[in-house]
Coordinates of C-alpha atoms in Angstrom, one line a residue:
M1 CA 95.3 69.7 112.1
S2 CA 98.6 67.9 112.7
E3 CA 101.8 69.9 112.8
T4 CA 102.8 69.3 109.2
Q5 CA 99.5 68.7 107.5
T6 CA 99.0 70.9 104.5
A7 CA 96.0 73.2 104.6
P8 CA 93.8 72.5 101.6
I9 CA 93.1 75.1 98.9
T10 CA 89.5 75.5 97.7
P11 CA 88.5 73.6 94.6
E12 CA 87.4 76.9 93.1
A13 CA 91.0 78.3 93.5
Y14 CA 92.5 75.3 91.7
A15 CA 89.9 75.4 89.0
S16 CA 90.7 79.1 88.4
G17 CA 94.1 78.1 87.0
R18 CA 95.8 80.8 89.2
E19 CA 99.3 80.1 90.5
V20 CA 100.4 79.5 94.1
L21 CA 101.7 82.8 95.2
L22 CA 103.0 81.9 98.6
R23 CA 104.0 78.6 100.0
A24 CA 105.0 77.8 103.6
I25 CA 106.6 74.5 104.3
G26 CA 107.2 73.2 107.8
V27 CA 107.6 76.7 109.3
Q28 CA 108.7 76.7 112.9
K29 CA 109.7 79.6 115.2
H30 CA 111.4 79.1 118.5
Y31 CA 112.3 81.7 121.1
Q32 CA 114.5 81.5 124.1
R33 CA 113.1 82.8 127.4
G34 CA 116.0 82.1 129.8
S35 CA 116.5 78.4 129.8
E36 CA 113.0 77.8 128.3
T37 CA 112.4 77.3 124.6
I38 CA 109.1 78.8 123.4
R39 CA 107.8 77.0 120.3
A40 CA 105.6 79.8 118.8
L41 CA 105.1 78.0 115.5
K42 CA 105.3 74.2 115.4
G43 CA 105.3 73.4 111.7
I44 CA 103.0 75.4 109.5
D45 CA 102.3 74.2 105.9
L46 CA 100.1 76.5 103.8
E47 CA 99.6 77.5 100.2
I48 CA 98.0 80.8 99.2
I49 CA 96.7 81.3 95.7
E50 CA 97.4 84.5 93.6
G51 CA 94.4 86.9 94.0
E52 CA 93.1 85.2 97.2
Y53 CA 91.7 87.0 100.2
L54 CA 92.8 85.0 103.3
C55 CA 92.1 85.7 107.0
I56 CA 94.5 84.3 109.6
M57 CA 92.7 84.1 112.9
G58 CA 93.2 82.6 116.4
P59 CA 93.3 83.5 120.0
S60 CA 95.9 85.8 121.4
G61 CA 99.3 84.1 121.8
S62 CA 98.3 81.4 119.2
G63 CA 101.1 82.2 116.8
K64 CA 99.1 84.0 114.1
S65 CA 101.1 87.3 114.4
T66 CA 104.4 85.3 114.4
F67 CA 103.4 83.5 111.2
F68 CA 102.2 86.9 109.7
N69 CA 105.7 88.3 110.3
M70 CA 107.3 85.2 108.7
I71 CA 105.4 85.5 105.5
G72 CA 106.0 89.2 105.3
G73 CA 109.7 88.8 105.6
L74 CA 109.7 90.8 108.9
D75 CA 111.2 87.8 110.7
S76 CA 112.7 84.5 109.6
P77 CA 111.7 80.9 110.6
T78 CA 113.8 78.8 113.0
N79 CA 113.1 75.9 110.7
G80 CA 111.1 75.5 107.5
R81 CA 110.9 77.5 104.3
I82 CA 108.7 80.2 102.8
F83 CA 108.5 80.8 99.0
I84 CA 107.0 83.8 97.3
K85 CA 106.4 83.0 93.6
G86 CA 108.9 80.1 93.9
V87 CA 111.6 82.3 95.4
D88 CA 113.0 81.0 98.7
M89 CA 113.0 84.0 101.1
A90 CA 115.8 82.4 103.1
Q91 CA 118.1 82.6 100.2
L92 CA 117.7 86.3 99.7
N93 CA 120.4 88.7 101.0
A94 CA 119.5 91.9 102.9
E95 CA 119.3 94.0 99.7
E96 CA 117.2 91.4 97.9
L97 CA 114.8 91.1 100.9
A98 CA 114.5 94.9 101.1
F99 CA 113.6 95.0 97.4
L100 CA 111.0 92.4 97.9
R101 CA 109.4 94.3 100.9
C102 CA 109.5 97.5 99.0
R103 CA 108.2 96.3 95.6
R104 CA 106.2 93.2 96.1
I105 CA 104.6 93.5 99.6
G106 CA 102.4 96.3 101.0
Y107 CA 102.0 96.4 104.8
I108 CA 99.0 97.8 106.7
F109 CA 99.2 98.0 110.5
Q110 CA 96.8 98.3 113.3
S111 CA 98.4 101.6 114.6
Y112 CA 98.7 103.1 111.1
N113 CA 102.4 103.9 111.5
L114 CA 102.1 107.2 109.6
S115 CA 104.7 109.9 109.9
P116 CA 103.0 112.7 112.1
V117 CA 104.9 115.5 110.4
M118 CA 104.1 114.5 106.8
T119 CA 100.9 115.2 104.8
A120 CA 98.7 112.4 103.5
L121 CA 100.4 112.7 100.1
D122 CA 103.9 112.6 101.6
N123 CA 103.1 109.5 103.6
V124 CA 101.7 107.7 100.5
T125 CA 104.7 108.7 98.3
L126 CA 107.4 107.9 100.8
P127 CA 107.8 104.2 99.6
M128 CA 107.9 105.5 95.9
V129 CA 110.9 107.8 96.9
F130 CA 112.7 104.9 98.5
A131 CA 112.1 102.9 95.3
G132 CA 113.7 105.7 93.2
A133 CA 110.7 107.5 91.7
S134 CA 111.1 111.2 90.8
A135 CA 109.2 113.8 92.8
D136 CA 106.8 114.5 89.9
E137 CA 106.1 110.9 89.3
A138 CA 105.6 110.2 93.0
R139 CA 103.2 113.1 93.3
T140 CA 101.1 112.1 90.2
R141 CA 100.9 108.5 91.4
G142 CA 100.3 109.5 95.0
M143 CA 97.3 111.7 94.0
K144 CA 95.8 108.8 92.0
I145 CA 96.2 106.5 95.0
L146 CA 94.5 109.0 97.3
R147 CA 91.7 109.3 94.9
R148 CA 91.4 105.5 94.9
V149 CA 91.1 105.4 98.7
G150 CA 88.7 108.3 98.8
L151 CA 91.0 111.0 100.3
E152 CA 92.0 113.1 97.3
E153 CA 90.6 116.2 99.0
R154 CA 92.7 115.5 102.1
W155 CA 96.0 115.3 100.5
H156 CA 97.5 118.1 102.4
H157 CA 96.3 117.1 105.9
R158 CA 98.5 115.6 108.5
P159 CA 97.5 112.5 110.6
K160 CA 96.4 114.6 113.6
E161 CA 94.0 116.4 111.3
M162 CA 92.3 113.1 110.2
S163 CA 90.0 110.6 111.8
G164 CA 91.2 107.0 112.5
G165 CA 89.5 105.7 109.5
Q166 CA 91.1 108.4 107.3
Q167 CA 94.5 107.6 108.7
Q168 CA 94.0 103.9 107.9
R169 CA 93.0 104.9 104.3
V170 CA 96.3 106.7 104.1
A171 CA 98.1 103.7 105.4
I172 CA 96.4 101.5 102.8
G173 CA 97.4 104.1 100.1
R174 CA 101.0 103.9 101.3
A175 CA 100.8 100.1 101.1
L176 CA 99.7 100.5 97.5
A177 CA 102.5 102.9 96.6
N178 CA 104.7 100.5 94.5
N179 CA 101.9 98.3 93.1
P180 CA 102.4 95.3 95.4
S181 CA 101.1 91.8 94.5
I182 CA 100.5 91.1 98.2
L183 CA 98.8 93.3 100.9
L184 CA 99.6 92.1 104.5
C185 CA 97.1 93.6 106.9
D186 CA 97.7 93.3 110.7
E187 CA 94.5 94.0 112.6
P188 CA 93.6 96.8 110.1
T189 CA 90.1 97.5 111.8
A190 CA 91.0 97.0 115.4
N191 CA 91.2 100.7 116.3
L192 CA 88.1 101.7 114.2
D193 CA 84.4 101.9 115.0
F194 CA 82.0 99.5 113.4
K195 CA 80.9 101.7 110.5
T196 CA 84.5 102.8 109.6
G197 CA 85.6 99.2 109.9
R198 CA 83.0 98.1 107.4
E199 CA 84.3 100.8 105.0
I200 CA 87.8 99.4 105.3
H201 CA 86.5 95.9 104.7
Q202 CA 84.9 97.1 101.5
L203 CA 88.0 99.0 100.4
L204 CA 90.2 95.9 100.9
F205 CA 87.6 93.8 99.1
D206 CA 87.6 96.1 96.1
L207 CA 91.4 96.1 96.0
N208 CA 91.3 92.3 96.0
K209 CA 88.5 91.6 93.6
N210 CA 88.9 94.6 91.2
G211 CA 92.6 95.3 91.6
G212 CA 93.9 91.7 91.7
V213 CA 95.8 92.2 94.9
T214 CA 96.3 89.2 97.1
V215 CA 95.1 90.1 100.7
I216 CA 96.4 88.3 103.7
C217 CA 94.9 89.6 107.0
A218 CA 95.7 88.7 110.6
T219 CA 92.6 89.7 112.5
H220 CA 90.2 89.1 115.3
D221 CA 87.4 90.8 113.3
W222 CA 84.8 88.2 112.4
D223 CA 83.1 90.7 110.1
M224 CA 86.1 90.5 107.8
L225 CA 85.2 87.0 106.9
A226 CA 82.3 88.4 104.8
V227 CA 84.8 89.7 102.3
S228 CA 87.4 86.9 102.4
D229 CA 87.8 83.6 100.6
R230 CA 89.3 81.4 103.3
M231 CA 89.9 81.5 107.0
V232 CA 93.0 79.8 108.6
W233 CA 92.6 79.2 112.3
I234 CA 95.9 78.9 114.2
A235 CA 96.0 77.6 117.7
D236 CA 99.0 76.7 119.9
G237 CA 101.4 77.3 117.0
C238 CA 99.6 74.9 114.5
I239 CA 97.0 75.3 111.9
E240 CA 94.0 73.8 113.6
K241 CA 91.5 74.1 110.8
I242 CA 90.9 75.9 107.5
E243 CA 87.5 76.8 106.1
I244 CA 85.9 78.4 103.1
T245 CA 84.4 81.5 104.6
K246 CA 81.1 81.3 102.7
N247 CA 80.5 78.1 104.6
I248 CA 81.1 79.7 108.0
K249 CA 78.0 80.7 110.1
I250 CA 78.6 83.8 112.2
E251 CA 76.3 84.4 115.1
K252 CA 76.4 87.5 117.3
A253 CA 75.0 87.0 120.8
S254 CA 74.2 90.7 121.2
M255 CA 75.3 94.1 120.0
G256 CA 78.8 94.6 121.3
G257 CA 78.8 91.0 122.6
E258 CA 81.2 88.2 121.7
D259 CA 81.0 86.5 118.3
S260 CA 80.6 82.8 117.9
H261 CA 81.0 80.7 114.8
A262 CA 80.1 77.2 113.7

């Protein structure tokens, strides 16, 4: 795909009448390494429909994590623009951007990023406190969220007392704290075993299909394609291809072996 070619949206998405939630136009990101300019992103154009489940994939160093950070407001493009519901993120001041991150976007990270001294409930309710919720409101909503992610009985446990999969469920619960319209997931199953990873896939699928949350996932996990709508493949800082995931054939050479796709 050329550097400024727009990645197509599925006909089904257009037919649904849903709005474009996120639009990236000519997004570039350059870094300086001494006298050398590193062009991490070379002109990304992409539209993501409200309620879509999108996987961003590509080899290490391809630019997918850089683009992920751009659309999450964690970094800003060198050139190009990113719009969320028609709002140009580049035009937001620090306070407005913080509001967007707190209220509109939920973040799920590979390493969970939980506070080790807080209980599961405290970790989940922390964003609510930042958003101004009262202690009683935060506790009530936090318990509902823990019930939703299957951890109601572990509300008083700290991260060291939970498995990796349970910690990731807490992290998902925290991401849901302020009812975001977008969930950004950065390698959410990378540190999990196969069975637990499948459980996280199903949880994200349920949040997307039954909760109406738009899920954007940067991942190497080919199994995640089974629950997603589209896959965007980034290579060398460009969108190389985009495919409807139900049309992708995944073949595993062997158990524990490398995946191939056609």
